[in-house]
GROMACS .gro file of C-alpha atoms in nm:
model
  325
    1UNK     CA    1   6.942  -6.306   7.505
    2UNK     CA    2   6.743  -6.167   7.796
    3UNK     CA    3   6.661  -5.798   7.850
    4UNK     CA    4   6.894  -5.774   8.149
    5UNK     CA    5   7.194  -5.960   7.953
    6UNK     CA    6   7.128  -5.729   7.640
    7UNK     CA    7   7.133  -5.401   7.863
    8UNK     CA    8   7.445  -5.511   8.037
    9UNK     CA    9   7.610  -5.577   7.717
   10UNK     CA   10   7.491  -5.237   7.559
   11UNK     CA   11   7.633  -5.050   7.869
   12UNK     CA   12   7.969  -5.252   7.809
   13UNK     CA   13   7.983  -5.135   7.455
   14UNK     CA   14   7.891  -4.781   7.533
   15UNK     CA   15   8.155  -4.745   7.815
   16UNK     CA   16   8.428  -4.920   7.573
   17UNK     CA   17   8.336  -4.674   7.308
   18UNK     CA   18   8.360  -4.373   7.575
   19UNK     CA   19   8.702  -4.491   7.689
   20UNK     CA   20   8.830  -4.514   7.317
   21UNK     CA   21   8.698  -4.164   7.282
   22UNK     CA   22   8.879  -4.041   7.600
   23UNK     CA   23   9.189  -4.213   7.498
   24UNK     CA   24   9.169  -4.064   7.166
   25UNK     CA   25   9.133  -3.712   7.314
   26UNK     CA   26   9.394  -3.753   7.575
   27UNK     CA   27   9.645  -3.882   7.296
   28UNK     CA   28   9.560  -3.582   7.071
   29UNK     CA   29   9.584  -3.341   7.393
   30UNK     CA   30   9.941  -3.473   7.455
   31UNK     CA   31  10.053  -3.440   7.087
   32UNK     CA   32   9.909  -3.085   7.090
   33UNK     CA   33  10.100  -2.975   7.413
   34UNK     CA   34  10.415  -3.114   7.257
   35UNK     CA   35  10.378  -2.915   6.928
   36UNK     CA   36  10.210  -2.605   7.066
   37UNK     CA   37  10.348  -2.564   7.435
   38UNK     CA   38  10.120  -2.316   7.633
   39UNK     CA   39  10.187  -2.158   7.955
   40UNK     CA   40   9.942  -2.295   8.224
   41UNK     CA   41   9.953  -2.173   8.570
   42UNK     CA   42   9.710  -2.375   8.763
   43UNK     CA   43   9.524  -2.702   8.763
   44UNK     CA   44   9.186  -2.542   8.697
   45UNK     CA   45   9.335  -2.350   8.387
   46UNK     CA   46   9.478  -2.673   8.268
   47UNK     CA   47   9.109  -2.870   8.273
   48UNK     CA   48   8.959  -2.531   8.117
   49UNK     CA   49   9.214  -2.532   7.827
   50UNK     CA   50   9.181  -2.916   7.803
   51UNK     CA   51   8.763  -2.883   7.792
   52UNK     CA   52   8.801  -2.631   7.504
   53UNK     CA   53   9.066  -2.851   7.336
   54UNK     CA   54   8.810  -3.147   7.353
   55UNK     CA   55   8.529  -2.923   7.187
   56UNK     CA   56   8.738  -2.835   6.919
   57UNK     CA   57   8.862  -3.186   6.854
   58UNK     CA   58   8.531  -3.313   6.840
   59UNK     CA   59   8.422  -3.047   6.587
   60UNK     CA   60   8.751  -3.119   6.378
   61UNK     CA   61   8.665  -3.489   6.377
   62UNK     CA   62   8.312  -3.436   6.286
   63UNK     CA   63   8.388  -3.221   5.981
   64UNK     CA   64   8.690  -3.424   5.868
   65UNK     CA   65   8.453  -3.746   5.853
   66UNK     CA   66   8.237  -3.565   5.610
   67UNK     CA   67   8.326  -3.703   5.273
   68UNK     CA   68   8.184  -3.419   5.097
   69UNK     CA   69   8.389  -3.177   5.268
   70UNK     CA   70   8.619  -2.961   5.029
   71UNK     CA   71   8.850  -2.878   5.312
   72UNK     CA   72   9.007  -3.039   5.614
   73UNK     CA   73   9.057  -2.907   5.973
   74UNK     CA   74   9.312  -2.929   6.224
   75UNK     CA   75   9.468  -2.825   6.552
   76UNK     CA   76   9.655  -2.510   6.579
   77UNK     CA   77   9.727  -2.214   6.839
   78UNK     CA   78   9.336  -2.150   6.845
   79UNK     CA   79   9.234  -2.488   6.948
   80UNK     CA   80   9.243  -2.385   7.306
   81UNK     CA   81   9.145  -2.020   7.289
   82UNK     CA   82   8.816  -1.884   7.408
   83UNK     CA   83   8.588  -1.692   7.145
   84UNK     CA   84   8.696  -1.354   7.312
   85UNK     CA   85   9.066  -1.443   7.281
   86UNK     CA   86   9.026  -1.564   6.908
   87UNK     CA   87   8.858  -1.218   6.825
   88UNK     CA   88   9.176  -1.038   6.925
   89UNK     CA   89   9.327  -1.184   6.614
   90UNK     CA   90   9.094  -0.993   6.379
   91UNK     CA   91   9.076  -0.625   6.308
   92UNK     CA   92   8.959  -0.536   5.958
   93UNK     CA   93   8.704  -0.274   5.934
   94UNK     CA   94   8.407  -0.255   5.670
   95UNK     CA   95   8.586  -0.070   5.381
   96UNK     CA   96   8.406   0.227   5.230
   97UNK     CA   97   8.494   0.221   4.840
   98UNK     CA   98   8.416   0.495   4.622
   99UNK     CA   99   8.117   0.488   4.384
  100UNK     CA  100   8.166   0.373   4.026
  101UNK     CA  101   8.481   0.185   4.042
  102UNK     CA  102   8.625   0.088   3.711
  103UNK     CA  103   8.894  -0.134   3.589
  104UNK     CA  104   8.906  -0.229   3.232
  105UNK     CA  105   9.019  -0.570   3.213
  106UNK     CA  106   8.808  -0.698   2.930
  107UNK     CA  107   9.101  -0.713   2.653
  108UNK     CA  108   9.349  -0.846   2.869
  109UNK     CA  109   9.499  -1.166   2.877
  110UNK     CA  110   9.495  -1.351   3.204
  111UNK     CA  111   9.699  -1.659   3.327
  112UNK     CA  112   9.532  -1.988   3.365
  113UNK     CA  113   9.651  -1.972   3.730
  114UNK     CA  114   9.881  -1.776   3.950
  115UNK     CA  115  10.050  -1.868   4.270
  116UNK     CA  116  10.315  -1.615   4.435
  117UNK     CA  117  10.354  -1.826   4.748
  118UNK     CA  118  10.720  -1.931   4.629
  119UNK     CA  119  10.795  -1.626   4.435
  120UNK     CA  120  11.114  -1.434   4.521
  121UNK     CA  121  10.913  -1.121   4.625
  122UNK     CA  122  10.673  -1.325   4.854
  123UNK     CA  123  10.828  -1.237   5.210
  124UNK     CA  124  10.778  -1.522   5.478
  125UNK     CA  125  10.416  -1.515   5.655
  126UNK     CA  126  10.414  -1.276   5.949
  127UNK     CA  127  10.247  -1.344   6.277
  128UNK     CA  128  10.027  -1.050   6.398
  129UNK     CA  129   9.963  -1.186   6.758
  130UNK     CA  130   9.666  -1.091   6.966
  131UNK     CA  131   9.658  -0.728   6.828
  132UNK     CA  132   9.377  -0.652   6.577
  133UNK     CA  133   9.631  -0.545   6.316
  134UNK     CA  134   9.577  -0.763   6.021
  135UNK     CA  135   9.483  -0.466   5.815
  136UNK     CA  136   9.852  -0.327   5.867
  137UNK     CA  137   9.975  -0.673   5.755
  138UNK     CA  138   9.776  -0.689   5.464
  139UNK     CA  139   9.853  -0.314   5.364
  140UNK     CA  140  10.217  -0.393   5.416
  141UNK     CA  141  10.220  -0.735   5.239
  142UNK     CA  142  10.106  -0.544   4.916
  143UNK     CA  143  10.367  -0.265   4.951
  144UNK     CA  144  10.643  -0.517   5.030
  145UNK     CA  145  10.567  -0.740   4.703
  146UNK     CA  146  10.504  -0.463   4.471
  147UNK     CA  147  10.841  -0.261   4.579
  148UNK     CA  148  11.020  -0.594   4.538
  149UNK     CA  149  10.884  -0.642   4.181
  150UNK     CA  150  10.979  -0.284   4.095
  151UNK     CA  151  11.350  -0.332   4.256
  152UNK     CA  152  11.497  -0.622   4.061
  153UNK     CA  153  11.339  -0.872   4.300
  154UNK     CA  154  11.509  -0.771   4.590
  155UNK     CA  155  11.297  -0.824   4.895
  156UNK     CA  156  11.220  -0.571   5.170
  157UNK     CA  157  11.097  -0.606   5.505
  158UNK     CA  158  10.872  -0.326   5.613
  159UNK     CA  159  10.750  -0.200   5.966
  160UNK     CA  160  10.379  -0.297   6.019
  161UNK     CA  161  10.433  -0.110   6.365
  162UNK     CA  162  10.469   0.206   6.212
  163UNK     CA  163  10.120   0.182   6.058
  164UNK     CA  164   9.971   0.033   6.411
  165UNK     CA  165  10.136   0.329   6.623
  166UNK     CA  166  10.129   0.610   6.361
  167UNK     CA  167   9.854   0.590   6.097
  168UNK     CA  168   9.554   0.577   6.335
  169UNK     CA  169   9.469   0.572   6.709
  170UNK     CA  170   9.471   0.234   6.862
  171UNK     CA  171   9.600   0.032   6.575
  172UNK     CA  172   9.518  -0.295   6.742
  173UNK     CA  173   9.160  -0.231   6.753
  174UNK     CA  174   9.140  -0.263   6.373
  175UNK     CA  175   9.174  -0.046   6.063
  176UNK     CA  176   9.156  -0.022   5.691
  177UNK     CA  177   9.439  -0.083   5.440
  178UNK     CA  178   9.339   0.228   5.207
  179UNK     CA  179   9.375   0.453   5.519
  180UNK     CA  180   9.738   0.293   5.583
  181UNK     CA  181   9.840   0.360   5.228
  182UNK     CA  182   9.685   0.723   5.244
  183UNK     CA  183   9.895   0.775   5.569
  184UNK     CA  184  10.224   0.638   5.381
  185UNK     CA  185  10.175   0.844   5.088
  186UNK     CA  186  10.133   1.166   5.328
  187UNK     CA  187  10.453   1.101   5.534
  188UNK     CA  188  10.693   0.989   5.262
  189UNK     CA  189  10.691   0.612   5.296
  190UNK     CA  190  10.732   0.319   5.513
  191UNK     CA  191  11.040   0.235   5.683
  192UNK     CA  192  11.227  -0.094   5.726
  193UNK     CA  193  11.121  -0.352   6.003
  194UNK     CA  194  11.460  -0.358   6.179
  195UNK     CA  195  11.422   0.010   6.229
  196UNK     CA  196  11.081  -0.009   6.371
  197UNK     CA  197  11.017  -0.371   6.492
  198UNK     CA  198  10.682  -0.516   6.547
  199UNK     CA  199  10.575  -0.545   6.914
  200UNK     CA  200  10.190  -0.658   6.878
  201UNK     CA  201  10.069  -0.357   7.101
  202UNK     CA  202  10.009   0.010   7.049
  203UNK     CA  203  10.276   0.255   7.171
  204UNK     CA  204  10.370   0.635   7.098
  205UNK     CA  205  10.466   0.699   6.719
  206UNK     CA  206  10.839   0.688   6.688
  207UNK     CA  207  10.848   0.748   6.294
  208UNK     CA  208  11.041   1.063   6.209
  209UNK     CA  209  10.997   1.213   5.869
  210UNK     CA  210  11.366   1.232   5.824
  211UNK     CA  211  11.375   0.873   5.826
  212UNK     CA  212  11.495   0.704   5.503
  213UNK     CA  213  11.188   0.489   5.374
  214UNK     CA  214  11.199   0.159   5.251
  215UNK     CA  215  10.922   0.203   5.007
  216UNK     CA  216  10.707   0.512   4.892
  217UNK     CA  217  10.340   0.530   4.783
  218UNK     CA  218  10.219   0.720   4.498
  219UNK     CA  219   9.960   0.985   4.572
  220UNK     CA  220   9.712   0.792   4.396
  221UNK     CA  221   9.749   0.572   4.702
  222UNK     CA  222   9.467   0.301   4.640
  223UNK     CA  223   9.342   0.115   4.343
  224UNK     CA  224   8.992  -0.014   4.389
  225UNK     CA  225   8.890  -0.324   4.208
  226UNK     CA  226   8.551  -0.345   4.097
  227UNK     CA  227   8.330  -0.550   4.336
  228UNK     CA  228   8.274  -0.919   4.272
  229UNK     CA  229   8.476  -0.880   3.950
  230UNK     CA  230   8.663  -1.183   3.967
  231UNK     CA  231   8.824  -1.136   3.603
  232UNK     CA  232   8.966  -0.796   3.715
  233UNK     CA  233   9.107  -0.926   4.032
  234UNK     CA  234   9.285  -1.208   3.814
  235UNK     CA  235   9.399  -0.954   3.585
  236UNK     CA  236   9.586  -0.764   3.872
  237UNK     CA  237   9.732  -1.087   3.979
  238UNK     CA  238   9.842  -1.171   3.646
  239UNK     CA  239  10.018  -0.850   3.597
  240UNK     CA  240  10.234  -0.901   3.917
  241UNK     CA  241  10.061  -0.733   4.196
  242UNK     CA  242   9.869  -0.892   4.502
  243UNK     CA  243   9.548  -0.771   4.661
  244UNK     CA  244   9.420  -0.676   5.014
  245UNK     CA  245   9.082  -0.833   5.085
  246UNK     CA  246   8.825  -0.848   5.355
  247UNK     CA  247   8.623  -1.133   5.491
  248UNK     CA  248   8.383  -1.213   5.749
  249UNK     CA  249   8.510  -1.532   5.875
  250UNK     CA  250   8.316  -1.856   5.984
  251UNK     CA  251   8.418  -2.002   6.312
  252UNK     CA  252   8.575  -2.331   6.106
  253UNK     CA  253   8.823  -2.097   5.946
  254UNK     CA  254   9.027  -2.081   6.261
  255UNK     CA  255   9.099  -2.457   6.226
  256UNK     CA  256   9.159  -2.482   5.851
  257UNK     CA  257   9.431  -2.709   5.751
  258UNK     CA  258   9.417  -2.791   5.389
  259UNK     CA  259   9.183  -2.819   5.079
  260UNK     CA  260   8.951  -2.562   4.931
  261UNK     CA  261   8.768  -2.357   5.201
  262UNK     CA  262   8.395  -2.342   5.114
  263UNK     CA  263   8.208  -2.281   5.440
  264UNK     CA  264   7.930  -2.025   5.401
  265UNK     CA  265   7.848  -1.966   5.772
  266UNK     CA  266   8.021  -1.622   5.768
  267UNK     CA  267   8.043  -1.421   6.101
  268UNK     CA  268   8.007  -1.037   6.060
  269UNK     CA  269   8.197  -0.997   6.400
  270UNK     CA  270   8.490  -1.211   6.248
  271UNK     CA  271   8.613  -0.939   6.013
  272UNK     CA  272   8.955  -1.012   5.890
  273UNK     CA  273   9.193  -0.866   5.634
  274UNK     CA  274   9.434  -1.103   5.438
  275UNK     CA  275   9.584  -1.106   5.091
  276UNK     CA  276   9.513  -1.269   4.766
  277UNK     CA  277   9.816  -1.392   4.618
  278UNK     CA  278   9.716  -1.642   4.347
  279UNK     CA  279   9.433  -1.831   4.210
  280UNK     CA  280   9.378  -2.177   4.055
  281UNK     CA  281   9.162  -2.506   4.083
  282UNK     CA  282   9.186  -2.791   4.283
  283UNK     CA  283   8.955  -3.108   4.207
  284UNK     CA  284   8.750  -2.896   3.971
  285UNK     CA  285   8.698  -2.628   4.247
  286UNK     CA  286   8.820  -2.294   4.161
  287UNK     CA  287   9.019  -2.106   4.445
  288UNK     CA  288   9.204  -1.801   4.551
  289UNK     CA  289   9.539  -1.842   4.725
  290UNK     CA  290   9.512  -1.625   5.040
  291UNK     CA  291   9.801  -1.522   5.260
  292UNK     CA  292   9.693  -1.481   5.624
  293UNK     CA  293   9.912  -1.313   5.925
  294UNK     CA  294   9.839  -1.591   6.193
  295UNK     CA  295  10.213  -1.744   6.134
  296UNK     CA  296  10.328  -2.044   5.933
  297UNK     CA  297  10.201  -2.304   6.194
  298UNK     CA  298   9.847  -2.197   6.096
  299UNK     CA  299   9.659  -2.350   5.780
  300UNK     CA  300   9.860  -2.451   5.493
  301UNK     CA  301  10.203  -2.307   5.596
  302UNK     CA  302  10.016  -1.965   5.686
  303UNK     CA  303   9.801  -1.975   5.363
  304UNK     CA  304   9.435  -2.092   5.283
  305UNK     CA  305   9.268  -2.177   4.946
  306UNK     CA  306   8.921  -2.001   4.949
  307UNK     CA  307   8.655  -2.096   4.700
  308UNK     CA  308   8.662  -1.849   4.416
  309UNK     CA  309   8.392  -1.664   4.212
  310UNK     CA  310   8.098  -1.704   4.477
  311UNK     CA  311   8.203  -1.420   4.672
  312UNK     CA  312   8.247  -1.644   4.993
  313UNK     CA  313   8.221  -1.423   5.300
  314UNK     CA  314   8.275  -1.114   5.119
  315UNK     CA  315   8.626  -1.190   4.977
  316UNK     CA  316   8.555  -1.048   4.635
  317UNK     CA  317   8.346  -0.751   4.754
  318UNK     CA  318   8.624  -0.507   4.844
  319UNK     CA  319   8.954  -0.592   4.683
  320UNK     CA  320   9.213  -0.336   4.631
  321UNK     CA  321   9.576  -0.285   4.578
  322UNK     CA  322   9.808   0.034   4.596
  323UNK     CA  323  10.076   0.195   4.351
  324UNK     CA  324  10.437   0.203   4.501
  325UNK     CA  325  10.687   0.442   4.354
   0.00000   0.00000   0.00000
């Protein structure tokens, strides 16, 4: 074959490969719009969102083709968002734990595995929206679960909006779970969601001290768990409580779908609060079961398995829980 014929042949193969790639992205794009409808006002915005989607799609395909990957990625609501838009879904502030934290777990028996995802006291996964209120959802989940466990497995739906509006200034710009619990112990408790529904934006505090609380917090409002002490964390979970935790999320976390998340490229600006609600092992990889507040369409029905015992992105650095009356 002559050089010209070889060049033409190579160009034809290249064009064919490009056509397949374009078709693949177009097909995925149409499927995405059907599953995650988005409001697009102009043609320029349409192409802008599709260009972000295409980049996300390529990153997902590249990651999932890696046979050594311990987790798989997929499309969700974040697939068409800019980095600035994604950042609105974070909101954890770096915790400041006290010195000399101790929790004697040396003589306690811990379960081989714990998973509260389907427990009677685990409320449905919430959606915080584009408000940096993850801390309020993480704090509330701990209170709801513990209240239910102490109340004959009767589930309670508490108001995250109360924390966003009342426990600090501009609750959509971030916060601390322990600060939220301290506030609740001071004002008499957390009221139910139907009385003070979530709006994903900051408003004037509507809480009144005469309101009947759905749950009350002890004056010893926070129990810090020793940093990077996985046995102590597993002990708390075995005893029937869940944990608030802090992570500095890698960018790949936004597209998590299944498996054990193990990406170590942590991003300090992507600080996020979630809940550890169990632990176990998959294909010999130990993990934490982590509950998120990005809705049930994200991840594995709103949950993610995060590699355990390596303090991945600080998940084991600032664990804490609270004491419900």
